[in-house]
């Protein structure tokens, strides 16, 4: 290496939004996922790296997970995460059993559907966002009148449909997330929440932080800083689980130093990838980063 040669300031990134909250029945969708390394959400093409300019500030936001719903309210959609011009959309909100569907079921990954209509029918879940995540599974009502919610969509796969027969409903499993190796190790993010089931078997949360659904208690929360969707609860007034918060991870040449604005919670380490640093940002509201 000659003289004062410095490599170009090329920044790889992973941007995961907050997962949607589950409710009394419906599961939350995972936060949308966009990445320049390994794989991105929704089966899309990898994002383009950022050719950063020394001294220029770039915006960062880490989206929080959506609040859980109750026996009378829908869950809340997850919040968006951003890095510069890249936005990953928050996960869709789980629908409460008796409430009307809303557009908030759609998101980076869609929420699982829940059916309060006729027996033997399926009701669609929320839709995902192209190049970020997949749809939630369909809700199902058995011939015996028992409800099973679909699993929330994940960044790597759609949620499974609710199923079952008679008095034995089975909640759909949450869709799997996406494994990304931006840190040098493979880590899976953005799994969908498992669907609730009315006295039967709750669905399992998707790999990558999705919360489990339940048949008789509150659904599990999505995993923090994984963007997992909250699991659906069911029966005896059980609430859903909250969505997990998102994360932003940056990888860049180790000859540069990143400076962050106040309020950005981050850890910067030497990467296991040669000649690079990794910054993992776990909380940021309207934050910024610049390099020198």
mmCIF file of C-alpha atoms in Angstrom:
data_model
loop_
_atom_site.group_PDB
_atom_site.id
_atom_site.type_symbol
_atom_site.label_atom_id
_atom_site.label_comp_id
_atom_site.label_asym_id
_atom_site.label_seq_id
_atom_site.Cartn_x
_atom_site.Cartn_y
_atom_site.Cartn_z
ATOM 1 C CA UNK A 1 0.000 0.000 0.000
ATOM 2 C CA UNK A 2 1.524 3.334 -1.074
ATOM 3 C CA UNK A 3 1.777 6.588 0.852
ATOM 4 C CA UNK A 4 -1.496 8.070 2.053
ATOM 5 C CA UNK A 5 -3.770 5.889 -0.021
ATOM 6 C CA UNK A 6 -7.211 5.460 1.578
ATOM 7 C CA UNK A 7 -9.906 3.137 0.270
ATOM 8 C CA UNK A 8 -13.166 4.644 -0.955
ATOM 9 C CA UNK A 9 -15.741 5.278 1.776
ATOM 10 C CA UNK A 10 -18.200 2.594 0.691
ATOM 11 C CA UNK A 11 -20.855 1.821 3.314
ATOM 12 C CA UNK A 12 -22.788 -1.429 3.469
ATOM 13 C CA UNK A 13 -25.931 -1.436 5.575
ATOM 14 C CA UNK A 14 -28.760 -3.450 7.056
ATOM 15 C CA UNK A 15 -31.960 -1.548 7.859
ATOM 16 C CA UNK A 16 -34.692 -3.408 9.776
ATOM 17 C CA UNK A 17 -37.927 -1.709 10.858
ATOM 18 C CA UNK A 18 -39.929 -2.353 14.017
ATOM 19 C CA UNK A 19 -42.260 -5.346 14.047
ATOM 20 C CA UNK A 20 -46.020 -4.986 14.333
ATOM 21 C CA UNK A 21 -47.858 -5.699 17.581
ATOM 22 C CA UNK A 22 -50.103 -8.743 17.854
ATOM 23 C CA UNK A 23 -53.617 -8.647 19.259
ATOM 24 C CA UNK A 24 -56.356 -10.883 20.661
ATOM 25 C CA UNK A 25 -56.056 -13.287 17.753
ATOM 26 C CA UNK A 26 -54.116 -11.633 14.950
ATOM 27 C CA UNK A 27 -50.313 -11.780 14.792
ATOM 28 C CA UNK A 28 -47.986 -8.917 13.923
ATOM 29 C CA UNK A 29 -45.906 -8.791 10.772
ATOM 30 C CA UNK A 30 -42.139 -8.378 10.981
ATOM 31 C CA UNK A 31 -40.470 -5.114 10.132
ATOM 32 C CA UNK A 32 -39.327 -4.649 6.564
ATOM 33 C CA UNK A 33 -35.686 -5.526 5.846
ATOM 34 C CA UNK A 34 -33.305 -3.962 3.313
ATOM 35 C CA UNK A 35 -29.667 -5.021 2.985
ATOM 36 C CA UNK A 36 -26.630 -4.702 0.733
ATOM 37 C CA UNK A 37 -25.112 -7.991 1.915
ATOM 38 C CA UNK A 38 -26.161 -11.672 1.725
ATOM 39 C CA UNK A 39 -29.880 -11.181 1.075
ATOM 40 C CA UNK A 40 -32.601 -8.586 1.370
ATOM 41 C CA UNK A 41 -36.276 -8.896 2.283
ATOM 42 C CA UNK A 42 -39.114 -10.071 0.081
ATOM 43 C CA UNK A 43 -36.837 -12.061 -2.217
ATOM 44 C CA UNK A 44 -35.673 -8.836 -3.876
ATOM 45 C CA UNK A 45 -32.319 -7.787 -5.258
ATOM 46 C CA UNK A 46 -29.628 -6.520 -2.902
ATOM 47 C CA UNK A 47 -29.635 -2.795 -2.248
ATOM 48 C CA UNK A 48 -26.865 -0.555 -3.610
ATOM 49 C CA UNK A 49 -24.051 0.449 -1.266
ATOM 50 C CA UNK A 50 -23.646 4.084 -0.229
ATOM 51 C CA UNK A 51 -20.630 5.983 -1.582
ATOM 52 C CA UNK A 52 -20.384 8.347 1.379
ATOM 53 C CA UNK A 53 -18.754 11.776 1.305
ATOM 54 C CA UNK A 54 -16.405 12.859 4.106
ATOM 55 C CA UNK A 55 -18.064 15.408 6.409
ATOM 56 C CA UNK A 56 -21.576 14.929 4.991
ATOM 57 C CA UNK A 57 -24.286 13.976 7.496
ATOM 58 C CA UNK A 58 -26.626 11.071 6.834
ATOM 59 C CA UNK A 59 -29.884 10.493 8.709
ATOM 60 C CA UNK A 60 -30.605 7.444 10.861
ATOM 61 C CA UNK A 61 -33.811 6.317 12.578
ATOM 62 C CA UNK A 62 -34.402 3.007 14.365
ATOM 63 C CA UNK A 63 -38.091 2.159 14.441
ATOM 64 C CA UNK A 64 -39.720 0.929 17.632
ATOM 65 C CA UNK A 65 -41.919 -2.133 17.808
ATOM 66 C CA UNK A 66 -45.680 -1.725 17.639
ATOM 67 C CA UNK A 67 -47.729 -1.872 20.840
ATOM 68 C CA UNK A 68 -49.785 -4.974 21.518
ATOM 69 C CA UNK A 69 -53.528 -4.990 21.000
ATOM 70 C CA UNK A 70 -56.128 -6.152 23.522
ATOM 71 C CA UNK A 71 -59.525 -7.840 23.528
ATOM 72 C CA UNK A 72 -61.042 -4.615 22.179
ATOM 73 C CA UNK A 73 -58.235 -2.999 20.160
ATOM 74 C CA UNK A 74 -56.024 -3.868 17.223
ATOM 75 C CA UNK A 75 -52.263 -3.968 17.602
ATOM 76 C CA UNK A 76 -50.143 -1.048 16.452
ATOM 77 C CA UNK A 77 -48.029 -1.010 13.328
ATOM 78 C CA UNK A 78 -44.244 -1.005 13.813
ATOM 79 C CA UNK A 79 -42.292 2.193 13.140
ATOM 80 C CA UNK A 80 -40.086 2.717 10.093
ATOM 81 C CA UNK A 81 -36.286 2.548 10.212
ATOM 82 C CA UNK A 82 -34.148 4.705 7.911
ATOM 83 C CA UNK A 83 -30.584 5.235 6.753
ATOM 84 C CA UNK A 84 -30.039 8.117 4.338
ATOM 85 C CA UNK A 85 -32.561 7.544 1.501
ATOM 86 C CA UNK A 86 -33.315 3.943 2.514
ATOM 87 C CA UNK A 87 -36.551 3.332 4.425
ATOM 88 C CA UNK A 88 -37.732 -0.028 5.748
ATOM 89 C CA UNK A 89 -41.434 -0.022 6.597
ATOM 90 C CA UNK A 90 -42.815 -1.053 9.974
ATOM 91 C CA UNK A 91 -44.519 -4.428 10.292
ATOM 92 C CA UNK A 92 -48.284 -4.746 9.919
ATOM 93 C CA UNK A 93 -50.517 -4.615 13.008
ATOM 94 C CA UNK A 94 -52.392 -7.682 14.242
ATOM 95 C CA UNK A 95 -56.201 -7.401 14.075
ATOM 96 C CA UNK A 96 -58.334 -8.002 17.138
ATOM 97 C CA UNK A 97 -60.789 -10.879 16.686
ATOM 98 C CA UNK A 98 -64.011 -8.846 16.458
ATOM 99 C CA UNK A 99 -62.627 -5.598 14.974
ATOM 100 C CA UNK A 100 -62.785 -4.559 11.358
ATOM 101 C CA UNK A 101 -59.687 -5.007 9.179
ATOM 102 C CA UNK A 102 -57.646 -1.850 8.610
ATOM 103 C CA UNK A 103 -54.898 -0.755 6.251
ATOM 104 C CA UNK A 104 -52.513 -0.980 9.231
ATOM 105 C CA UNK A 105 -52.418 -4.741 8.699
ATOM 106 C CA UNK A 106 -50.179 -4.017 5.698
ATOM 107 C CA UNK A 107 -46.523 -3.134 6.266
ATOM 108 C CA UNK A 108 -42.938 -4.115 5.572
ATOM 109 C CA UNK A 109 -44.298 -7.610 6.306
ATOM 110 C CA UNK A 110 -48.051 -8.173 6.568
ATOM 111 C CA UNK A 111 -49.969 -9.115 9.706
ATOM 112 C CA UNK A 112 -51.729 -12.463 9.985
ATOM 113 C CA UNK A 113 -55.428 -12.554 9.139
ATOM 114 C CA UNK A 114 -58.175 -13.438 11.620
ATOM 115 C CA UNK A 115 -61.719 -14.522 10.729
ATOM 116 C CA UNK A 116 -64.773 -13.503 12.718
ATOM 117 C CA UNK A 117 -67.114 -14.327 9.824
ATOM 118 C CA UNK A 118 -68.588 -17.622 8.634
ATOM 119 C CA UNK A 119 -67.382 -21.134 9.447
ATOM 120 C CA UNK A 120 -65.017 -22.810 7.000
ATOM 121 C CA UNK A 121 -63.860 -19.517 5.512
ATOM 122 C CA UNK A 122 -60.439 -17.905 5.067
ATOM 123 C CA UNK A 123 -59.710 -14.209 5.536
ATOM 124 C CA UNK A 124 -56.566 -12.697 4.017
ATOM 125 C CA UNK A 125 -53.785 -11.233 6.115
ATOM 126 C CA UNK A 126 -51.980 -7.981 5.422
ATOM 127 C CA UNK A 127 -49.678 -7.490 2.480
ATOM 128 C CA UNK A 128 -45.916 -6.965 2.623
ATOM 129 C CA UNK A 129 -43.827 -4.367 0.789
ATOM 130 C CA UNK A 130 -41.900 -5.291 -2.350
ATOM 131 C CA UNK A 131 -38.217 -5.981 -1.657
ATOM 132 C CA UNK A 132 -38.812 -5.822 2.112
ATOM 133 C CA UNK A 133 -41.047 -8.676 3.214
ATOM 134 C CA UNK A 134 -43.957 -11.019 2.655
ATOM 135 C CA UNK A 135 -47.673 -11.176 3.404
ATOM 136 C CA UNK A 136 -49.301 -12.564 6.514
ATOM 137 C CA UNK A 137 -51.112 -15.894 6.375
ATOM 138 C CA UNK A 138 -54.887 -16.213 6.109
ATOM 139 C CA UNK A 139 -57.105 -16.585 9.152
ATOM 140 C CA UNK A 140 -59.429 -19.588 9.268
ATOM 141 C CA UNK A 141 -62.636 -20.468 11.112
ATOM 142 C CA UNK A 142 -63.289 -24.172 11.544
ATOM 143 C CA UNK A 143 -66.585 -25.888 10.835
ATOM 144 C CA UNK A 144 -67.091 -25.905 14.605
ATOM 145 C CA UNK A 145 -66.798 -22.109 14.774
ATOM 146 C CA UNK A 146 -63.317 -21.892 16.327
ATOM 147 C CA UNK A 147 -60.860 -19.291 15.066
ATOM 148 C CA UNK A 148 -57.204 -19.627 14.112
ATOM 149 C CA UNK A 149 -55.192 -16.625 12.961
ATOM 150 C CA UNK A 150 -52.628 -16.683 10.201
ATOM 151 C CA UNK A 151 -48.973 -16.170 11.012
ATOM 152 C CA UNK A 152 -47.414 -12.768 10.427
ATOM 153 C CA UNK A 153 -45.294 -12.337 7.342
ATOM 154 C CA UNK A 154 -41.505 -12.448 7.638
ATOM 155 C CA UNK A 155 -38.756 -10.853 5.588
ATOM 156 C CA UNK A 156 -37.906 -14.255 4.111
ATOM 157 C CA UNK A 157 -41.291 -16.007 3.806
ATOM 158 C CA UNK A 158 -45.026 -15.494 4.061
ATOM 159 C CA UNK A 159 -46.866 -16.450 7.229
ATOM 160 C CA UNK A 160 -48.697 -19.773 7.244
ATOM 161 C CA UNK A 161 -52.489 -19.953 7.110
ATOM 162 C CA UNK A 162 -54.529 -20.765 10.176
ATOM 163 C CA UNK A 163 -55.882 -24.307 10.104
ATOM 164 C CA UNK A 164 -57.607 -27.010 12.178
ATOM 165 C CA UNK A 165 -61.002 -28.652 12.379
ATOM 166 C CA UNK A 166 -63.957 -28.820 14.743
ATOM 167 C CA UNK A 167 -62.928 -27.497 18.146
ATOM 168 C CA UNK A 168 -59.184 -27.808 17.456
ATOM 169 C CA UNK A 169 -57.931 -24.705 15.636
ATOM 170 C CA UNK A 170 -54.225 -24.286 14.845
ATOM 171 C CA UNK A 171 -52.660 -20.847 14.471
ATOM 172 C CA UNK A 172 -50.407 -20.252 11.486
ATOM 173 C CA UNK A 173 -46.657 -20.051 12.012
ATOM 174 C CA UNK A 174 -44.907 -16.747 11.444
ATOM 175 C CA UNK A 175 -42.902 -16.371 8.264
ATOM 176 C CA UNK A 176 -39.145 -16.816 8.566
ATOM 177 C CA UNK A 177 -36.824 -13.853 8.533
ATOM 178 C CA UNK A 178 -33.658 -13.345 6.493
ATOM 179 C CA UNK A 179 -30.136 -14.361 7.532
ATOM 180 C CA UNK A 180 -27.633 -11.554 6.940
ATOM 181 C CA UNK A 181 -23.848 -11.711 7.440
ATOM 182 C CA UNK A 182 -23.036 -8.008 7.569
ATOM 183 C CA UNK A 183 -21.205 -8.470 10.900
ATOM 184 C CA UNK A 184 -19.210 -11.404 9.566
ATOM 185 C CA UNK A 185 -21.534 -13.875 11.301
ATOM 186 C CA UNK A 186 -24.910 -14.985 9.993
ATOM 187 C CA UNK A 187 -27.781 -13.558 12.046
ATOM 188 C CA UNK A 188 -31.479 -13.890 11.184
ATOM 189 C CA UNK A 189 -33.769 -10.859 11.461
ATOM 190 C CA UNK A 190 -37.441 -9.982 10.900
ATOM 191 C CA UNK A 191 -39.461 -13.107 11.653
ATOM 192 C CA UNK A 192 -43.262 -12.853 11.749
ATOM 193 C CA UNK A 193 -45.399 -13.477 14.830
ATOM 194 C CA UNK A 194 -47.289 -16.730 15.322
ATOM 195 C CA UNK A 195 -51.079 -16.655 15.029
ATOM 196 C CA UNK A 196 -53.384 -17.094 18.007
ATOM 197 C CA UNK A 197 -55.841 -20.000 18.173
ATOM 198 C CA UNK A 198 -59.124 -20.146 20.086
ATOM 199 C CA UNK A 199 -58.442 -22.894 22.618
ATOM 200 C CA UNK A 200 -56.322 -24.952 20.198
ATOM 201 C CA UNK A 201 -52.628 -24.613 19.327
ATOM 202 C CA UNK A 202 -50.951 -21.249 18.799
ATOM 203 C CA UNK A 203 -48.557 -20.748 15.913
ATOM 204 C CA UNK A 204 -44.785 -20.551 16.343
ATOM 205 C CA UNK A 205 -42.978 -17.268 15.715
ATOM 206 C CA UNK A 206 -40.814 -17.142 12.613
ATOM 207 C CA UNK A 207 -37.020 -17.497 12.851
ATOM 208 C CA UNK A 208 -35.539 -14.049 13.355
ATOM 209 C CA UNK A 209 -37.339 -12.841 16.463
ATOM 210 C CA UNK A 210 -41.026 -13.561 15.827
ATOM 211 C CA UNK A 211 -43.131 -13.988 18.986
ATOM 212 C CA UNK A 212 -45.114 -17.182 19.522
ATOM 213 C CA UNK A 213 -48.891 -17.210 19.279
ATOM 214 C CA UNK A 214 -51.061 -18.606 22.043
ATOM 215 C CA UNK A 215 -54.315 -20.446 22.550
ATOM 216 C CA UNK A 216 -55.109 -19.319 26.091
ATOM 217 C CA UNK A 217 -52.652 -16.634 27.213
ATOM 218 C CA UNK A 218 -50.971 -13.487 25.949
ATOM 219 C CA UNK A 219 -48.871 -13.857 22.809
ATOM 220 C CA UNK A 220 -45.099 -13.520 23.078
ATOM 221 C CA UNK A 221 -43.300 -10.286 22.212
ATOM 222 C CA UNK A 222 -41.172 -9.945 19.104
ATOM 223 C CA UNK A 223 -37.440 -9.815 19.788
ATOM 224 C CA UNK A 224 -35.800 -6.459 20.467
ATOM 225 C CA UNK A 225 -33.516 -5.168 17.676
ATOM 226 C CA UNK A 226 -34.599 -8.005 15.407
ATOM 227 C CA UNK A 227 -37.829 -6.428 14.130
ATOM 228 C CA UNK A 228 -39.873 -9.512 15.048
ATOM 229 C CA UNK A 229 -43.672 -9.444 14.905
ATOM 230 C CA UNK A 230 -45.688 -9.923 18.093
ATOM 231 C CA UNK A 231 -47.566 -13.184 18.582
ATOM 232 C CA UNK A 232 -51.350 -13.327 18.720
ATOM 233 C CA UNK A 233 -53.126 -14.207 21.952
ATOM 234 C CA UNK A 234 -56.531 -15.848 22.340
ATOM 235 C CA UNK A 235 -59.227 -16.937 24.801
ATOM 236 C CA UNK A 236 -60.042 -15.546 28.265
ATOM 237 C CA UNK A 237 -59.113 -11.996 27.384
ATOM 238 C CA UNK A 238 -55.561 -12.714 26.249
ATOM 239 C CA UNK A 239 -53.717 -9.819 24.616
ATOM 240 C CA UNK A 240 -51.199 -9.990 21.793
ATOM 241 C CA UNK A 241 -47.454 -9.569 22.131
ATOM 242 C CA UNK A 242 -45.650 -6.340 21.304
ATOM 243 C CA UNK A 243 -43.495 -6.037 18.204
ATOM 244 C CA UNK A 244 -39.709 -6.001 18.510
ATOM 245 C CA UNK A 245 -37.734 -2.848 17.734
ATOM 246 C CA UNK A 246 -35.647 -2.623 14.580
ATOM 247 C CA UNK A 247 -31.935 -2.064 14.035
ATOM 248 C CA UNK A 248 -29.524 -0.332 11.640
ATOM 249 C CA UNK A 249 -26.066 -1.842 11.068
ATOM 250 C CA UNK A 250 -23.313 -0.125 9.062
ATOM 251 C CA UNK A 251 -20.055 -1.621 7.745
ATOM 252 C CA UNK A 252 -17.298 0.602 6.356
ATOM 253 C CA UNK A 253 -13.479 0.761 5.945
ATOM 254 C CA UNK A 254 -11.654 0.890 9.272
ATOM 255 C CA UNK A 255 -9.490 3.867 8.296
ATOM 256 C CA UNK A 256 -12.544 6.102 8.746
ATOM 257 C CA UNK A 257 -14.137 7.279 11.989
ATOM 258 C CA UNK A 258 -17.899 7.665 12.329
ATOM 259 C CA UNK A 259 -19.390 10.429 14.493
ATOM 260 C CA UNK A 260 -23.007 10.256 15.650
ATOM 261 C CA UNK A 261 -25.409 12.909 16.900
ATOM 262 C CA UNK A 262 -26.649 12.945 20.489
ATOM 263 C CA UNK A 263 -29.274 10.324 21.253
ATOM 264 C CA UNK A 264 -27.936 7.687 18.874
ATOM 265 C CA UNK A 265 -27.307 4.480 20.820
ATOM 266 C CA UNK A 266 -24.599 2.511 19.055
ATOM 267 C CA UNK A 267 -21.626 0.205 19.446
ATOM 268 C CA UNK A 268 -18.686 0.342 17.034
ATOM 269 C CA UNK A 269 -16.309 -2.601 16.855
ATOM 270 C CA UNK A 270 -13.602 -3.952 14.625
ATOM 271 C CA UNK A 271 -15.287 -6.331 12.213
ATOM 272 C CA UNK A 272 -14.324 -9.925 11.600
ATOM 273 C CA UNK A 273 -14.347 -8.882 7.936
ATOM 274 C CA UNK A 274 -10.814 -7.687 7.152
ATOM 275 C CA UNK A 275 -10.123 -3.935 7.235
ATOM 276 C CA UNK A 276 -13.659 -2.905 8.198
ATOM 277 C CA UNK A 277 -15.582 -1.605 11.204
ATOM 278 C CA UNK A 278 -19.131 -2.442 12.236
ATOM 279 C CA UNK A 279 -21.501 0.003 13.918
ATOM 280 C CA UNK A 280 -24.717 -1.463 15.336
ATOM 281 C CA UNK A 281 -27.324 1.214 16.063
ATOM 282 C CA UNK A 282 -30.011 0.012 18.456
ATOM 283 C CA UNK A 283 -31.896 3.270 19.051
ATOM 284 C CA UNK A 284 -32.050 6.567 17.174
ATOM 285 C CA UNK A 285 -34.725 9.197 16.604
ATOM 286 C CA UNK A 286 -33.855 11.659 13.840
ATOM 287 C CA UNK A 287 -30.162 10.880 14.391
ATOM 288 C CA UNK A 288 -27.248 11.503 12.062
ATOM 289 C CA UNK A 289 -23.848 10.037 11.211
ATOM 290 C CA UNK A 290 -20.854 11.501 9.399
ATOM 291 C CA UNK A 291 -17.379 10.170 8.645
ATOM 292 C CA UNK A 292 -13.892 11.611 8.852
#
